[in-house]
Short mmCIF file of C-alpha atoms in Angstrom, two decimals:
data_model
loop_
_atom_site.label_atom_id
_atom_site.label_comp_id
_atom_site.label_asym_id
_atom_site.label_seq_id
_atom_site.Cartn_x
_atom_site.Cartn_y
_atom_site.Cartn_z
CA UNK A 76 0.00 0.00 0.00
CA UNK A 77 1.71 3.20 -1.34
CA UNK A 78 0.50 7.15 0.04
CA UNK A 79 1.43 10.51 -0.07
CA UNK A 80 0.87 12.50 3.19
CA UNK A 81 0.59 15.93 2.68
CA UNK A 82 -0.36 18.97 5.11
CA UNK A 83 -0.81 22.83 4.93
CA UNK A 84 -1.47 23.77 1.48
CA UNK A 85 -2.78 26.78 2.38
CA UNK A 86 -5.06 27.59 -1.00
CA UNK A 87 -5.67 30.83 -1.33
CA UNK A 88 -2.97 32.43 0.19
CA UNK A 89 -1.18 35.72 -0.85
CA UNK A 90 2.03 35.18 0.37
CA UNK A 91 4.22 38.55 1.13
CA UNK A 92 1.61 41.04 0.01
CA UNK A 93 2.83 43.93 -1.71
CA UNK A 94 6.08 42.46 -3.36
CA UNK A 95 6.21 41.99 -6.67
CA UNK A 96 6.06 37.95 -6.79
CA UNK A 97 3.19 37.97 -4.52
CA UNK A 98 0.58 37.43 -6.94
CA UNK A 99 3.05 34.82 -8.74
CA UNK A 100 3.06 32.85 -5.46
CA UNK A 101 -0.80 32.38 -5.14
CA UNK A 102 -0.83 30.99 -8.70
CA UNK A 103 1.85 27.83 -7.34
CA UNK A 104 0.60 27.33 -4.36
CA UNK A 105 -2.27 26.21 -6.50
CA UNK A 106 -0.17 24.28 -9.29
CA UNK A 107 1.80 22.74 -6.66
CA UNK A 108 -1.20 20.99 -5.33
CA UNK A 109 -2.52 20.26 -8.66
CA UNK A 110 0.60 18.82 -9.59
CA UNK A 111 1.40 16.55 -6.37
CA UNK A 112 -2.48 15.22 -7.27
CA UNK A 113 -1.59 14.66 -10.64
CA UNK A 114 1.77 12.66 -9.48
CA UNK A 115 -0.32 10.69 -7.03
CA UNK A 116 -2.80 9.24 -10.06
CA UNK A 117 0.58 8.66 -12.52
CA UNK A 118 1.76 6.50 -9.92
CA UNK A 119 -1.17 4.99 -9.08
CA UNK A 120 -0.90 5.69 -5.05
CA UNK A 121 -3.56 4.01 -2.86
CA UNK A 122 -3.69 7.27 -0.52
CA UNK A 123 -3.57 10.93 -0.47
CA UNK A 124 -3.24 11.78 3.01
CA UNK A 125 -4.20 15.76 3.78
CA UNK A 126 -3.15 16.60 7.46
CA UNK A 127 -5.33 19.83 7.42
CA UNK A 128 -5.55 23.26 6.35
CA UNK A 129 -6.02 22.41 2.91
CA UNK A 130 -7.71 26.33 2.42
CA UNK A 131 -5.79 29.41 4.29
CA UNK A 132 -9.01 30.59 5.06
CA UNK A 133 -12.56 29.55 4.68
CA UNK A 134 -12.96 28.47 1.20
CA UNK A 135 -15.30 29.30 -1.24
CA UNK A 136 -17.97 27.39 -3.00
CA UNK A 137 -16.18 27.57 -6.71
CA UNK A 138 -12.88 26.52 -4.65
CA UNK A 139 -14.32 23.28 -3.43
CA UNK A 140 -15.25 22.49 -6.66
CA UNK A 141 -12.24 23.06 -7.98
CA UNK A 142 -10.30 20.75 -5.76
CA UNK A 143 -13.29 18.21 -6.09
CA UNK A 144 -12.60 18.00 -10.05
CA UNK A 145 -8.87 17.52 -8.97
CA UNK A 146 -9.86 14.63 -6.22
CA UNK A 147 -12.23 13.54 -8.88
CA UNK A 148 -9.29 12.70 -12.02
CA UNK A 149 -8.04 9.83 -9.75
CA UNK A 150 -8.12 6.58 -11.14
CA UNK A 151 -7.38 4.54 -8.09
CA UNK A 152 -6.42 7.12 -5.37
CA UNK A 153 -8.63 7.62 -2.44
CA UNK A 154 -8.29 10.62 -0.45
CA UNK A 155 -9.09 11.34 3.12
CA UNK A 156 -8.40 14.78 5.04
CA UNK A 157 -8.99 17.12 7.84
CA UNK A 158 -9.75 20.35 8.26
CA UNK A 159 -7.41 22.29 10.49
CA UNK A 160 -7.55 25.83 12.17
CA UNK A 161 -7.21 28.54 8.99
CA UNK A 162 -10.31 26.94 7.12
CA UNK A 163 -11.89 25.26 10.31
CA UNK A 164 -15.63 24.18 10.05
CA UNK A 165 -17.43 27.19 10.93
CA UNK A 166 -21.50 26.99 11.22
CA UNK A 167 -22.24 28.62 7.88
CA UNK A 168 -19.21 26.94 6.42
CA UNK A 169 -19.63 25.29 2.57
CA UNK A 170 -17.92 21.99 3.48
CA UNK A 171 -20.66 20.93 5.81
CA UNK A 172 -22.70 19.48 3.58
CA UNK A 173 -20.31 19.33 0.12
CA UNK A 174 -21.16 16.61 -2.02
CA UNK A 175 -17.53 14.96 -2.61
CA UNK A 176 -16.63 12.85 -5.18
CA UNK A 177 -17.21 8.78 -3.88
CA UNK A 178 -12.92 8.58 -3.42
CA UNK A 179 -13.03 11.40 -1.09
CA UNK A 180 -13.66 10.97 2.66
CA UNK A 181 -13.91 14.18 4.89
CA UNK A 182 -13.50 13.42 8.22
CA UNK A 183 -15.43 16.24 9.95
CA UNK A 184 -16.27 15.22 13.36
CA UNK A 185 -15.12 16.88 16.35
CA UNK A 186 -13.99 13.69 17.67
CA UNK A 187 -12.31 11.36 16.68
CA UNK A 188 -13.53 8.93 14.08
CA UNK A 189 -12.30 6.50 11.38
CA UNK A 190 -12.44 5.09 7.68
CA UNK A 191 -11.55 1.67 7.03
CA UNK A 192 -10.47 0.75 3.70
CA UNK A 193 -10.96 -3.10 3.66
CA UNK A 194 -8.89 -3.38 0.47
CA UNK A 195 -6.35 -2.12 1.61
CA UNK A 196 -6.82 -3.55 4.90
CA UNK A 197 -6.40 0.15 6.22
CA UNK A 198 -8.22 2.48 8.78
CA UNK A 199 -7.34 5.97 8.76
CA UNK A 200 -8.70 7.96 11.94
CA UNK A 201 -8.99 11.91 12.20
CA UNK A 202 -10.73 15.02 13.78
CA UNK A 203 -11.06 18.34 12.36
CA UNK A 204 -11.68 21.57 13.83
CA UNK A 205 -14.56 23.39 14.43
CA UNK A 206 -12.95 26.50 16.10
CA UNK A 207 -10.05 28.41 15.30
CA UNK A 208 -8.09 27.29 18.31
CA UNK A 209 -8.32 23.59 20.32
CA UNK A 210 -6.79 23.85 23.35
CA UNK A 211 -7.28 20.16 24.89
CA UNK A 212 -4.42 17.30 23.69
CA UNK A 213 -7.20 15.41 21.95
CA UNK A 214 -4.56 12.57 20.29
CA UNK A 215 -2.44 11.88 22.98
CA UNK A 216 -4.95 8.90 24.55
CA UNK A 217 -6.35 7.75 21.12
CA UNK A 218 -5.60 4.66 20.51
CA UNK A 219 -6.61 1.91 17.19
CA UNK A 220 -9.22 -0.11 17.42
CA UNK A 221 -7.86 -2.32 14.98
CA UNK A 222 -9.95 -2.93 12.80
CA UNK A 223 -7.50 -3.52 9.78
CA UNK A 224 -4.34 -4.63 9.56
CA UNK A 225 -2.17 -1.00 9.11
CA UNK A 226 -3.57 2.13 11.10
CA UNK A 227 -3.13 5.68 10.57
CA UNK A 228 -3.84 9.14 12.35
CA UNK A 229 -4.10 12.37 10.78
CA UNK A 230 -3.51 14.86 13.09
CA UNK A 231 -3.39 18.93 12.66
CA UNK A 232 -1.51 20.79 15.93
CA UNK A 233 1.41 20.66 18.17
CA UNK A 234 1.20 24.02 19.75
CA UNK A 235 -0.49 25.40 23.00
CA UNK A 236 -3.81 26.52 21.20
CA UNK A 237 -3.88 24.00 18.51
CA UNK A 238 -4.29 20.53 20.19
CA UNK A 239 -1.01 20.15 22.34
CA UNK A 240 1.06 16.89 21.65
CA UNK A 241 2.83 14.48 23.73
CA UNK A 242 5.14 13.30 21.00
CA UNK A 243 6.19 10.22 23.36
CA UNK A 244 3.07 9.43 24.59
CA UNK A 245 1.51 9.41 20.66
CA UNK A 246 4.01 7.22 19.62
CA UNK A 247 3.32 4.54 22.19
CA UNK A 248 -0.58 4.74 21.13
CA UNK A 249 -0.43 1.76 18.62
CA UNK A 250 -0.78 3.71 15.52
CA UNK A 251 1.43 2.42 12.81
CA UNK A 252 1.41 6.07 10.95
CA UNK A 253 1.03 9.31 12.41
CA UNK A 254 0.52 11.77 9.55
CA UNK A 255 0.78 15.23 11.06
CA UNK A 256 0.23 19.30 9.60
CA UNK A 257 0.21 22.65 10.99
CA UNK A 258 3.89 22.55 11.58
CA UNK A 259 5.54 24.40 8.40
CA UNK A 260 8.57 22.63 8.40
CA UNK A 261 9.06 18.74 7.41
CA UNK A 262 9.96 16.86 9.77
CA UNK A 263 10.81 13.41 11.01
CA UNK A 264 9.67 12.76 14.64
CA UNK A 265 10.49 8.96 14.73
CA UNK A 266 11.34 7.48 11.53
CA UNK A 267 8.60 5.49 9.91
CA UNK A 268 6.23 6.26 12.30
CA UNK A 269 5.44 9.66 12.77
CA UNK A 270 6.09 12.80 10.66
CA UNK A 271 4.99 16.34 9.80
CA UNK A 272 4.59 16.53 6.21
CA UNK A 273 5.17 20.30 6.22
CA UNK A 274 3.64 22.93 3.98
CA UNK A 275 3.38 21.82 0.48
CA UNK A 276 4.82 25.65 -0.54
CA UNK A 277 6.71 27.81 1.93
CA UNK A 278 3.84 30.25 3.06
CA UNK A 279 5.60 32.92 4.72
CA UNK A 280 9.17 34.20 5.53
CA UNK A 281 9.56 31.96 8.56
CA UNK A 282 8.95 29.05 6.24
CA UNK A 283 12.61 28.68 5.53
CA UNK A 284 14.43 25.61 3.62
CA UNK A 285 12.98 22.65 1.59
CA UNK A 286 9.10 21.98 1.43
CA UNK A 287 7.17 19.22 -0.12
CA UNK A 288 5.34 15.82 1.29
CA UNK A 289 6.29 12.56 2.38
CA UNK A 290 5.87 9.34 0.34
CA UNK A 291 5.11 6.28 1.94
CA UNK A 292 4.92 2.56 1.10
CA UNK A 293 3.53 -0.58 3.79
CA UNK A 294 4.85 -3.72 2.67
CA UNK A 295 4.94 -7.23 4.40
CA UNK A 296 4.63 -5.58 7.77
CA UNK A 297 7.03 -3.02 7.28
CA UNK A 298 6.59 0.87 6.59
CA UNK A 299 9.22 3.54 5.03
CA UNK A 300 8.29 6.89 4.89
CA UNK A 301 11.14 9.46 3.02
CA UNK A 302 10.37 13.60 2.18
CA UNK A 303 9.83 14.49 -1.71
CA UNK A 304 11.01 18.33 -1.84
CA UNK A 305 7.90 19.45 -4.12
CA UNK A 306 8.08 23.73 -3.56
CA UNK A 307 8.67 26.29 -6.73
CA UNK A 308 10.70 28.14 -4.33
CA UNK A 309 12.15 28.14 -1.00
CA UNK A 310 13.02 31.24 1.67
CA UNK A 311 16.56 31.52 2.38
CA UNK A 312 18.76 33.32 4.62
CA UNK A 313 21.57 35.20 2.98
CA UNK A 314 24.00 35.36 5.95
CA UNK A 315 27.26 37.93 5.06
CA UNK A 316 29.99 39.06 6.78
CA UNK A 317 31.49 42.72 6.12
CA UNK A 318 34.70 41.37 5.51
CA UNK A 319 33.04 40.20 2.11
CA UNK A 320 31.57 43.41 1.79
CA UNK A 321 33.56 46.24 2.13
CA UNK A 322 31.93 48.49 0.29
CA UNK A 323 28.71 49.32 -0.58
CA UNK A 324 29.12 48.07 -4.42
CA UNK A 325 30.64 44.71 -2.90
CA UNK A 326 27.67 44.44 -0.68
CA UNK A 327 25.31 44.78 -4.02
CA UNK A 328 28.05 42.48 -6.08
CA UNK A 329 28.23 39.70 -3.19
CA UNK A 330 24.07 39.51 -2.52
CA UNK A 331 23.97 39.23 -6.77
CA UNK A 332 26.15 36.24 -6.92
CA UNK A 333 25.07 34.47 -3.71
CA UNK A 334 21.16 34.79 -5.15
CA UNK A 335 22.83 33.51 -9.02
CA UNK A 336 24.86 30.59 -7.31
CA UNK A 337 21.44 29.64 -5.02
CA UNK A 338 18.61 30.16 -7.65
CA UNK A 339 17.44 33.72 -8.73
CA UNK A 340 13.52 32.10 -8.32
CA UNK A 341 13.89 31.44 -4.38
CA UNK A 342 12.64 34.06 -1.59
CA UNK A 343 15.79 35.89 0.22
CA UNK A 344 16.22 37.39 3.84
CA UNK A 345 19.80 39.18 3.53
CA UNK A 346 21.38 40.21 7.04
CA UNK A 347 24.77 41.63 7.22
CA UNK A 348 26.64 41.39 10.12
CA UNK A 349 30.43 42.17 11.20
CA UNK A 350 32.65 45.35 11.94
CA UNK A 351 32.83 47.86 8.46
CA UNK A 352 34.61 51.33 7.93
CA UNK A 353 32.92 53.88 9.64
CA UNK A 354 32.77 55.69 6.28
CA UNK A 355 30.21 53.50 4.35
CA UNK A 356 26.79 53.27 4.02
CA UNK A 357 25.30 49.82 2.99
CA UNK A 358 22.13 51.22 0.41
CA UNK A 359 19.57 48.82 1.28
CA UNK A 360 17.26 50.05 -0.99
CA UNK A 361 19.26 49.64 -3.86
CA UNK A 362 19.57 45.93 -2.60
CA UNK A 363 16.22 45.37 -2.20
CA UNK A 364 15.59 45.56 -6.02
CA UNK A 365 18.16 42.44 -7.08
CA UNK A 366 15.81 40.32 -7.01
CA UNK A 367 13.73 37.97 -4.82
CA UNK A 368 14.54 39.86 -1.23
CA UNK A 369 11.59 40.23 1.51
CA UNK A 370 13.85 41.48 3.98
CA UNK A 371 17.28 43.23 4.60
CA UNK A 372 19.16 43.72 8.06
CA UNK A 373 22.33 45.83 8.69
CA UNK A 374 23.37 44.97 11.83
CA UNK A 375 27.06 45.85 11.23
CA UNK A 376 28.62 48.44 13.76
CA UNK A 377 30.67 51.11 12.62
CA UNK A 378 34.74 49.86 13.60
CA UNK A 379 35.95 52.81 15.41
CA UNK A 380 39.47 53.68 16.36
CA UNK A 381 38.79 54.69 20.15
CA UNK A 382 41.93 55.50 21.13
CA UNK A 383 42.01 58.39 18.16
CA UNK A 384 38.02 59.19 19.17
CA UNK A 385 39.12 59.75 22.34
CA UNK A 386 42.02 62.22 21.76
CA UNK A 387 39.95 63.96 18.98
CA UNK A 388 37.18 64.27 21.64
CA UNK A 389 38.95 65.01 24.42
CA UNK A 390 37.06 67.38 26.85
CA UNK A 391 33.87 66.59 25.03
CA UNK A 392 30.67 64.29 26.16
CA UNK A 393 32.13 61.83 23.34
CA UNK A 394 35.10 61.55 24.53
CA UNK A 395 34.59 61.35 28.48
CA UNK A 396 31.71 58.54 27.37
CA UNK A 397 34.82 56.52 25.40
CA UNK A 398 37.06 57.35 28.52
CA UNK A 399 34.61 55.57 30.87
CA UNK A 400 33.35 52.25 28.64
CA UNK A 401 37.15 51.87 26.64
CA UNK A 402 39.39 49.28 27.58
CA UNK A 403 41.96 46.96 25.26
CA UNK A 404 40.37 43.42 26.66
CA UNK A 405 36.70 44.75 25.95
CA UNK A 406 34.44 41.74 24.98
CA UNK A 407 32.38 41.59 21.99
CA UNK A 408 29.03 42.61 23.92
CA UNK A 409 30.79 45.39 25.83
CA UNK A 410 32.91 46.39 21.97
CA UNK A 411 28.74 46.44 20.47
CA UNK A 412 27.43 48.74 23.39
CA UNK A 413 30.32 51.46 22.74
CA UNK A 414 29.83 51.53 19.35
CA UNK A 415 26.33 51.64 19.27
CA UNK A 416 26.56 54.74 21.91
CA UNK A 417 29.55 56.46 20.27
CA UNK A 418 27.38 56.54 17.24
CA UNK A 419 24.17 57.82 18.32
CA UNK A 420 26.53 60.67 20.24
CA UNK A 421 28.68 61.37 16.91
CA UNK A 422 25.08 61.17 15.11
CA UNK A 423 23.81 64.14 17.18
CA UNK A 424 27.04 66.18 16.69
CA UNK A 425 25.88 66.49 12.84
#
């Protein structure tokens, strides 16, 4: 028995509103689900897991039936999902009473409650959310009740307000597979047994490094599970040091090649960090517009020489303030706070 296990799609997002690739990202956050459905029927898998949030927010009618026609191309795959906290089943919502296609099982209850697929000899249990925010650790004391050979739970939460998780005590429930979402990053709690799929696409700037699903396969008794990186693009941190960037046109040369060398189509957050001449001035602006950048962060400090400061500012508040923090064995915190201050002083000077 073969599955994908998927989580956090997010339709209908607008990722980084305002930037020029925002409307761009919205369109394949779309094509990325199309296209992992579209993989699932080429290869025939038995299951397409969906840990939750499958809509950022409450869908609309013509967006059901969108991902109904989608759900509705599979040859052999059934589906079963959840709905988790951004789309969550609100009293007025339009998946109480959708009419899915017959492979598609929605399973909507407040508590938990199961699906058996007896050709498959699988049972696949789940809740879904009927308030923005669940509070009470509903999974930690589920446990199978066997009725097929290979059980899984889909589960959406893992944080204080969105059903709390004893990872330990989960694992010794009895489930074979414990498909989790609302975490954005993949990852592998206890290999072959329990995983967070992560979001499909990246959704925000916190969503850094690879995203995609996890592919499973149950054979004779035994399961392997493995991550498929599946996102258009990825957010990474562009980490430099000044003593790459010496200048201002280095700065601008050395965030160009970094984005060419990593993929010009990925999502950057550039921070520079590190000691520079007190004469430049990093144009941040200008960097903004090489590509792909939500965010950047100077947080270098000006490299004073003190001991000339001092003498040039003898007598003055600059130089009594140097006189009183400067010493040769100063440690990197206590080197930060005197330039910070010597600034903001040599600032008000004009």
């Amino acid at each position: 028995m073969k599955f994908f296990h998927i989580a956090d799609t997010h339709l209908g997002a607008i990722p980084d509103a305002g930037f020029a690739w925002s409307e761009e990202r919205r369109s394949e956050i779309w094509e990325s689900f199309r296209s992992v459905v579209a993989k699932a029927d080429r290869e025939e898998v038995d299951l397409l897991l969906i840990a939750g949030d499958l809509f950022h927010r409450q869908p609309l009618m013509r967006e059901l039936k969108e991902v109904n026609y989608l759900f509705s191309t599979l040859k052999k795959t059934k589906v079963v999902f959840i709905i988790g906290n951004h789309d969550y089943l609100k009293v007025d919502s339009y998946y109480l009473d959708f009419p899915w296609s017959e492979n598609v099982t929605c399973l909507r209850g407040k508590e938990c409650e199961s699906v058996v697929f007896e050709d498959l000899d699988t049972e696949v249990y789940g809740l879904s959310y009927h308030t923005r925010e669940i509070k009470e650790p509903k999974y930690n004391d589920l446990q199978p009740e066997k009725k097929a050979g290979f059980s899984i739970l889909l589960g959406h939460g893992g944080d204080a307000k969105h059903i709390p998780i004893d990872r330990k005590k989960l694992l010794l429930s009895g489930f074979d597979y414990i498909a989790l979402g609302h975490i954005h990053r993949p990852e592998m709690i206890e290999p072959n047994r329990m995983a967070y799929a992560g979001a499909l696409e990246p959704i925000d700037q916190n969503d850094i490094g690879p995203h995609g699903f996890i592919e499973g396969e149950y054979n004779e008794g035994k399961l392997s599970i493995s991550f498929v990186p599946w996102a258009c693009r990825e957010y990474i941190p562009l980490e430099l040091d000044t003593k790459e960037c010496p200048t201002n046109l280095a700065f601008q040369e050395t965030v160009r090649m970094r984005m060419a060398a990593k993929g010009m189509q990925h999502i950057y957050k550039v921070l520079l960090q590190g000691y520079r001449d007190p004469d430049i001035v990093y144009d941040l602006d200008a960097c903004r517009k090489l590509g792909n950048i939500v965010s950047v962060q100077d947080e270098s400090v000006p490299d004073y020489d003190f001991e000339r400061l001092m003498r040039v500012h003898a007598g003055d508040i600059a130089g009594r303030y140097i006189q009183t923090l400067y010493h040769k064995d100063m440690s990197d915190t206590e080197r930060k706070a005197l330039y910070y201050g010597i600034h903001a002083l040599l600032e008000m000077r004009g």
